Coordinates of C-alpha atoms in Angstrom, one line a residue:
M1 CA 215.2 107.3 220.0
R2 CA 213.0 105.9 222.8
L3 CA 215.8 106.5 225.5
S4 CA 216.2 110.0 224.2
L5 CA 212.5 110.7 224.8
I6 CA 212.6 109.3 228.2
F7 CA 215.7 111.3 229.1
L8 CA 213.9 114.5 227.9
I9 CA 210.8 113.9 229.8
L10 CA 212.8 113.2 233.0
S11 CA 214.8 116.5 232.4
C12 CA 211.5 118.4 232.2
Q13 CA 210.4 116.9 235.5
C14 CA 213.6 117.7 237.2
L15 CA 213.4 121.4 236.2
A16 CA 210.4 122.0 238.4
A17 CA 212.1 124.9 240.3
K18 CA 213.3 128.3 238.9
L19 CA 215.5 130.9 240.8
L20 CA 214.9 134.4 239.3
I21 CA 217.1 137.1 240.4
N22 CA 216.5 140.8 239.2
T23 CA 219.7 142.8 239.4
F24 CA 217.6 146.0 239.1
D25 CA 216.8 145.8 242.9
M26 CA 218.5 142.6 243.8
T27 CA 215.1 140.9 244.5
A28 CA 215.1 137.2 244.0
Y29 CA 212.3 134.8 243.6
L30 CA 212.2 131.0 243.9
F31 CA 209.3 129.4 241.9
T32 CA 208.4 125.8 242.8
E33 CA 205.2 123.8 242.2
T34 CA 203.9 124.7 245.7
G35 CA 204.3 128.5 245.3
R36 CA 206.6 131.5 245.0
E37 CA 209.1 132.7 247.8
Q38 CA 210.7 136.2 247.7
F39 CA 213.9 137.4 249.2
T40 CA 217.1 139.5 248.7
A41 CA 220.2 138.4 246.9
R42 CA 223.5 139.8 246.0
C43 CA 225.5 139.5 242.9
P44 CA 227.3 141.7 240.2
A45 CA 224.9 144.4 239.0
D46 CA 225.9 143.6 235.3
M47 CA 225.5 139.9 235.7
K48 CA 223.4 138.2 233.0
L49 CA 222.9 134.5 233.3
I50 CA 220.8 131.6 232.0
D51 CA 222.0 128.5 233.9
V52 CA 221.0 125.3 235.9
I53 CA 222.2 124.4 239.4
V54 CA 223.4 120.9 239.2
D55 CA 225.6 120.1 242.2
L56 CA 226.3 120.8 245.8
Y57 CA 229.9 121.3 247.1
E58 CA 230.5 120.5 250.9
P59 CA 233.9 121.4 252.5
V60 CA 236.2 118.4 253.1
N61 CA 239.0 118.1 255.9
L62 CA 242.4 117.9 254.3
I63 CA 245.7 116.8 256.1
V64 CA 247.6 119.4 254.1
N65 CA 246.6 123.2 254.2
Y66 CA 248.4 124.5 251.1
I67 CA 245.4 123.4 248.8
P68 CA 243.1 126.5 248.8
M69 CA 239.5 124.8 249.0
P70 CA 236.4 126.6 250.1
D71 CA 235.4 126.1 253.7
V72 CA 231.7 126.7 253.3
P73 CA 229.1 124.7 251.3
L74 CA 228.3 126.0 247.8
L75 CA 226.0 125.2 245.0
I76 CA 227.5 124.8 241.6
S77 CA 225.8 125.7 238.2
N78 CA 226.4 123.9 235.1
Q79 CA 228.6 126.8 233.8
G80 CA 230.8 126.9 237.1
F81 CA 229.0 129.7 238.8
T82 CA 228.5 129.3 242.5
V83 CA 225.5 130.1 244.9
G84 CA 226.1 130.4 248.6
T85 CA 225.8 132.4 251.9
K86 CA 229.0 134.0 251.4
L87 CA 232.2 134.1 249.1
A88 CA 230.0 133.0 246.2
D89 CA 229.1 134.6 242.8
I90 CA 225.4 134.8 243.9
V91 CA 224.8 135.3 247.7
V92 CA 221.5 134.2 249.1
P93 CA 220.0 134.1 252.8
E94 CA 221.0 130.9 254.8
E95 CA 217.4 129.6 254.9
M96 CA 217.1 129.9 251.2
F97 CA 220.6 128.2 250.7
L98 CA 219.4 125.3 252.9
K99 CA 216.2 124.8 250.9
L100 CA 218.0 125.0 247.5
S101 CA 220.6 122.4 248.9
E102 CA 217.9 119.9 249.9
M103 CA 216.4 120.3 246.3
V104 CA 219.7 119.5 244.8
R105 CA 220.5 116.6 247.1
S106 CA 217.0 115.0 246.2
G107 CA 218.1 115.2 242.4
E108 CA 216.2 118.2 241.5
K109 CA 217.8 120.6 239.1
V110 CA 217.0 124.3 239.7
E111 CA 216.9 126.7 236.7
L112 CA 218.9 129.9 237.4
L113 CA 218.0 133.1 235.7
V114 CA 219.8 136.4 236.4
D115 CA 219.1 139.7 234.6
R116 CA 218.1 143.4 235.0
Y117 CA 214.3 144.0 234.9
P118 CA 213.5 147.6 235.8
I119 CA 210.0 146.6 236.7
E120 CA 208.1 147.0 240.1
I121 CA 205.0 144.9 240.8
Y122 CA 202.5 146.3 243.3
P123 CA 199.1 144.7 244.4
D124 CA 197.2 147.3 242.2
R125 CA 199.7 148.3 239.4
I126 CA 202.8 147.5 237.5
K127 CA 205.5 150.3 237.2
V128 CA 208.3 150.2 234.5
V129 CA 211.0 152.4 235.6
E130 CA 213.4 152.4 232.7
P131 CA 213.3 151.7 228.9
V132 CA 213.1 148.0 228.4
S133 CA 212.1 145.6 225.4
K134 CA 208.5 144.4 225.2
E135 CA 209.7 140.7 225.0
K136 CA 211.7 141.3 228.2
I137 CA 208.8 142.8 230.1
E138 CA 206.5 139.9 228.9
F139 CA 209.1 137.3 230.1
F140 CA 209.4 138.8 233.6
L141 CA 205.7 139.2 234.1
S142 CA 204.9 135.8 232.8
H143 CA 206.3 134.3 236.2
F144 CA 203.7 136.3 238.1
F145 CA 200.6 136.4 236.1
E146 CA 198.7 133.6 234.3
K147 CA 197.6 136.1 231.7
V148 CA 200.4 138.7 231.1
P149 CA 199.0 142.2 231.5
R150 CA 199.3 144.6 228.5
V151 CA 202.5 146.6 229.3
S152 CA 204.4 148.4 226.5
G153 CA 207.0 150.6 228.2
I154 CA 207.8 153.2 230.8
G155 CA 204.8 154.2 233.0
E156 CA 202.4 152.8 235.5
Y157 CA 199.7 150.2 234.5
S158 CA 196.7 149.6 236.7
L159 CA 195.8 146.0 237.5
Q160 CA 192.2 146.9 238.6
R161 CA 189.7 145.6 235.9
T162 CA 186.4 147.4 235.3
D163 CA 183.2 146.8 233.4
S164 CA 184.0 149.7 230.9
Y165 CA 182.1 148.4 227.9
Q166 CA 179.1 148.8 225.7
L167 CA 177.1 146.3 223.9
A168 CA 176.5 146.6 220.1
V169 CA 173.9 144.6 218.2
S170 CA 174.1 144.0 214.5
C171 CA 171.4 142.4 212.4
F172 CA 171.9 140.6 209.1
P173 CA 168.4 139.7 207.6
G174 CA 167.9 136.3 206.8
L175 CA 171.2 135.3 208.5
G176 CA 170.8 136.3 212.0
G177 CA 172.8 138.8 214.1
V178 CA 175.7 139.4 216.3
V179 CA 176.0 140.8 219.9
M180 CA 179.4 142.4 220.5
A181 CA 181.1 144.0 223.3
I182 CA 183.1 147.3 222.7
F183 CA 185.6 148.0 225.5
Q184 CA 186.9 151.4 226.7
D185 CA 190.0 149.8 228.1
E186 CA 191.6 146.4 227.9
P187 CA 189.1 143.7 226.8
F188 CA 188.0 140.8 228.9
E189 CA 185.7 137.8 228.4
L190 CA 182.0 137.9 228.9
T191 CA 179.6 135.1 229.7
F192 CA 176.6 134.6 227.3
T193 CA 173.6 132.5 228.5
G194 CA 170.7 131.9 226.3
N195 CA 168.8 129.2 224.2
D196 CA 169.9 126.8 227.1
K197 CA 173.6 127.3 226.2
Q198 CA 176.4 129.0 227.9
T199 CA 179.4 130.5 226.1
T200 CA 182.3 132.6 226.9
G201 CA 183.9 135.2 224.7
L202 CA 183.9 138.8 223.4
C203 CA 181.0 138.4 221.0
L204 CA 178.2 136.0 220.2
A205 CA 176.5 135.1 216.9
L206 CA 172.8 134.1 216.9
P207 CA 170.7 132.6 214.2
P208 CA 167.4 134.2 212.9
G209 CA 164.5 134.2 215.4
Q210 CA 163.8 135.5 218.8
H211 CA 166.3 135.2 221.7
T212 CA 166.4 136.0 225.4
L213 CA 170.1 136.6 226.3
E214 CA 171.8 137.1 229.6
I215 CA 175.4 138.7 229.5
V216 CA 177.5 138.5 232.8
S217 CA 180.6 140.6 233.1
L218 CA 182.9 141.0 236.2
N219 CA 180.5 142.8 238.3
D220 CA 177.0 143.0 236.7
A221 CA 174.6 141.3 234.2
T222 CA 172.5 142.5 231.5
R223 CA 169.3 140.9 229.9
L224 CA 168.5 141.3 226.3
T225 CA 165.5 140.2 224.2
L226 CA 166.5 140.2 220.6
N227 CA 164.4 139.4 217.4
F228 CA 166.4 138.7 214.2
P229 CA 163.9 138.3 211.2
E230 CA 163.7 135.1 209.2
W231 CA 163.8 135.7 205.5
E232 CA 163.7 133.2 202.6
I233 CA 167.2 132.5 201.3
R234 CA 168.0 131.9 197.7
F235 CA 171.4 130.9 196.2
E236 CA 172.5 131.8 192.9
S237 CA 175.7 131.0 191.1
N238 CA 177.1 133.2 188.3
D239 CA 180.5 133.7 186.5
V240 CA 182.2 137.0 186.5
E241 CA 185.0 138.2 184.3
L242 CA 188.3 139.3 186.0
G243 CA 188.6 143.0 185.9
T244 CA 185.0 144.0 185.5
V245 CA 182.9 146.0 187.9
C246 CA 179.8 144.5 189.5
E247 CA 176.7 146.0 187.8
E248 CA 174.4 145.3 190.7
T249 CA 174.4 146.9 194.2
F250 CA 175.6 144.0 196.3
L251 CA 176.9 143.6 199.9
F252 CA 180.3 141.8 199.9
P253 CA 181.3 140.2 203.2
S254 CA 184.9 140.4 202.0
G255 CA 184.7 144.3 202.0
L256 CA 184.6 144.8 198.3
Q257 CA 182.7 147.9 197.2
S258 CA 180.1 147.7 194.4
D259 CA 182.0 150.1 192.3
E260 CA 185.4 148.3 192.6
R261 CA 186.8 145.7 190.0
F262 CA 187.2 142.1 190.5
L263 CA 190.9 141.9 190.7
Y264 CA 191.5 138.2 192.0
P265 CA 190.3 135.1 190.5
G266 CA 188.4 132.5 192.5
R267 CA 185.2 132.6 194.4
C268 CA 183.5 135.6 195.9
V269 CA 180.3 135.8 198.1
A270 CA 177.9 138.7 197.5
L271 CA 174.5 139.4 199.4
H272 CA 171.4 141.1 198.0
F273 CA 168.3 141.9 200.1
S274 CA 164.9 142.2 198.2
D275 CA 161.4 141.9 199.3
K276 CA 162.2 139.9 202.7
Q277 CA 164.3 137.6 200.5
L278 CA 168.1 137.2 200.9
V279 CA 169.8 136.2 197.7
V280 CA 173.4 134.8 198.2
H281 CA 175.3 135.2 195.0
D282 CA 178.2 132.6 194.6
L283 CA 180.4 134.5 192.0
H284 CA 183.1 132.6 190.2
V285 CA 185.6 135.2 189.1
K286 CA 187.4 133.9 185.9
D287 CA 189.7 135.3 183.2
T288 CA 188.6 134.3 179.9
M289 CA 189.6 137.3 178.0
P290 CA 193.0 137.4 176.2
P291 CA 195.2 140.3 176.8
K292 CA 195.0 143.4 174.8
L293 CA 198.0 143.6 172.5
T294 CA 199.1 146.1 170.1
M295 CA 202.1 145.9 167.8
N296 CA 203.6 149.0 166.1
V297 CA 206.3 148.5 163.1
R298 CA 208.3 151.4 161.6
W299 CA 211.0 151.3 159.0
L300 CA 214.3 153.1 159.7
D301 CA 216.3 152.6 156.4
S302 CA 217.4 148.9 156.6
M303 CA 216.3 148.6 160.2
C304 CA 212.7 147.8 161.5
Q305 CA 211.7 149.4 164.8
I306 CA 209.3 147.2 166.8
Q307 CA 207.2 148.0 169.9
M308 CA 204.6 145.6 171.4
D309 CA 202.3 146.7 174.3
A310 CA 200.0 144.3 176.2
E311 CA 197.5 144.8 179.0
D312 CA 195.8 142.3 181.2
F313 CA 194.3 141.9 184.6
S314 CA 196.3 138.8 185.4
A315 CA 200.1 138.0 185.0
F316 CA 201.1 137.5 181.3
E317 CA 204.2 137.2 179.2
N318 CA 204.7 138.3 175.6
F319 CA 207.2 137.4 172.9
L320 CA 207.9 137.7 169.1
Y321 CA 208.2 135.4 166.2
V322 CA 210.2 136.6 163.3
D323 CA 209.9 134.2 160.4
G324 CA 209.1 131.3 162.7
Q325 CA 212.0 132.0 165.1
K326 CA 211.0 133.0 168.7
M327 CA 212.4 136.0 170.3
N328 CA 212.1 137.2 173.9
M329 CA 211.6 140.8 172.6
Q330 CA 208.8 143.4 173.4
R331 CA 210.5 146.4 171.9
G332 CA 213.7 147.0 170.0
V333 CA 215.3 147.2 166.5
L334 CA 215.8 144.4 164.0
T335 CA 218.1 144.4 160.8
L336 CA 216.1 142.8 158.1
S337 CA 217.1 141.6 154.6
S338 CA 215.3 142.6 151.5
K339 CA 212.6 140.2 151.3
R340 CA 209.2 139.3 152.7
H341 CA 209.3 138.7 156.6
L342 CA 206.3 137.5 158.8
L343 CA 206.2 139.0 162.3
I344 CA 203.9 137.5 164.9
G345 CA 203.5 139.1 168.4
V346 CA 202.0 136.8 171.2
A347 CA 200.8 137.7 174.7
E348 CA 199.5 134.9 176.9
D349 CA 198.3 135.1 180.4
V350 CA 198.5 132.5 183.2
F351 CA 195.1 131.1 182.4
G352 CA 196.1 130.3 178.8
N353 CA 194.3 133.2 177.1
V354 CA 196.4 134.2 174.0
A355 CA 196.3 137.3 171.8
Y356 CA 198.1 137.5 168.5
A357 CA 199.3 140.5 166.3
V358 CA 200.5 139.7 162.8
R359 CA 202.6 141.9 160.4
V360 CA 204.0 141.0 157.0
L361 CA 206.9 143.2 156.0
E362 CA 208.6 143.5 152.5
R363 CA 211.6 145.8 152.3
L364 CA 211.8 147.5 148.9
T365 CA 214.9 148.9 147.3
E366 CA 215.1 152.5 145.9
M367 CA 213.2 153.1 142.5
A368 CA 214.6 154.3 139.2
V369 CA 212.2 157.0 137.7
F370 CA 212.4 158.3 134.2
S371 CA 210.6 161.6 134.0
Q372 CA 210.9 162.2 130.2
E373 CA 208.8 160.5 127.5
K374 CA 210.8 157.7 126.1
V375 CA 210.4 154.9 123.6
I376 CA 210.9 151.6 125.4
N377 CA 211.7 148.2 123.9
I378 CA 211.5 145.5 126.4
G379 CA 211.3 141.9 125.3
G380 CA 210.5 142.9 121.6
F381 CA 207.6 145.1 122.8
R382 CA 207.7 148.9 121.9
F383 CA 205.6 151.4 123.7
F384 CA 205.6 154.9 124.9
S385 CA 205.5 156.1 128.5
P386 CA 205.9 159.5 130.2
Y387 CA 207.9 157.7 132.9
L388 CA 208.6 154.2 134.2
R389 CA 209.4 152.8 137.6
W390 CA 211.3 149.7 138.3
Q391 CA 211.3 147.8 141.4
L392 CA 214.4 145.7 142.2
F393 CA 214.2 142.9 144.6
D394 CA 216.6 139.8 144.5
A395 CA 218.9 140.4 141.4
P396 CA 221.9 142.9 142.0
S397 CA 221.2 144.6 138.6
F398 CA 218.8 144.7 135.6
E399 CA 219.1 145.5 132.0
V400 CA 216.6 147.9 130.2
K401 CA 216.6 148.9 126.5
V402 CA 215.7 152.5 125.9
N403 CA 215.7 154.0 122.4
E404 CA 217.9 151.1 121.1
R405 CA 220.3 151.6 124.0
T406 CA 220.8 149.0 126.7
L407 CA 221.0 150.5 130.3
Q408 CA 222.3 148.7 133.3
I409 CA 220.4 149.5 136.4
E410 CA 222.2 148.7 139.6
K411 CA 220.7 148.5 143.1
S412 CA 221.4 151.4 145.4
R413 CA 223.8 150.5 148.3

């Protein structure tokens, strides 16, 4: 591991030079630690290469002449491409070839980058001639600018920076204020000097009190005298139910409006200004309410139609228990036997709040109805009745005596 790290460090140190060739206009650049040199090179127009020059070939004298060997020195890349003054994949001027050769002889590896960049760089502007990706533009310009200019596509882009900006001052009673620069073109950093401190950036936040501030830009300076009032600050902590609307007119730094619901649990800060007093409300948004659960049950002959609906401001799940057996069902049809059944609907949110809906069902068979007056003898008791209804449950049939006659009443199928 230690040897690998040493090799990586040495490799990074050796790749201190970079040869960049733009096939758009055959302009080549050699970047070294001491600077940048520009020259003209020749190579195939469609060549695209990322490689490293690692070796130098020098001609040798052979006794036999039937072995074809190059008779000029060449630089060899890791992928086998050649760089030379003639008869090479990439042709460079002789003085540049000698410089590259000396670098390779000294053990320095030269990174080789060949691609098409339809970009022209002038002292006062950048010109993009053909469509090219933003990543490719940034890569090419990063070799020439410490901070890459904002170039997005075809067109000309000025390199002249101006002081086109305005200052905006925002006051937050009891908290202080902010001085912010609003730029008409590309933003640049300003130097803020005040309160025996100097900072650089696009804006400056200041505490309550009086401040004398000097703002220095590229070509000028501005002095400001600011007074941010000092107010008494009071902190309050309250619990808020998830899904409710704030009843007070507060200022929320998060951007929440006073007429919007609290849709996310957690902590929320709200500000309230009253009689030169700043009240900071630390609101804890919690979900303590169970889901709103409704369960509708309707008989369809021997089947039972069930529909459960639940609502909550947080994620929840609902399921059904039928006679103690859990079913992952919110709506559907069940076939139930002729007996009592206990249905329990449950809805539980992620915070453990649970709502229940309970229904007790008892499926009845059809009824036998006597519409005429009869003398009925049941179990030795005689009585008159204009009609009599019998409800049948578990037994498949039932015997009834009417006027000394025994009747067998069967369940309907």
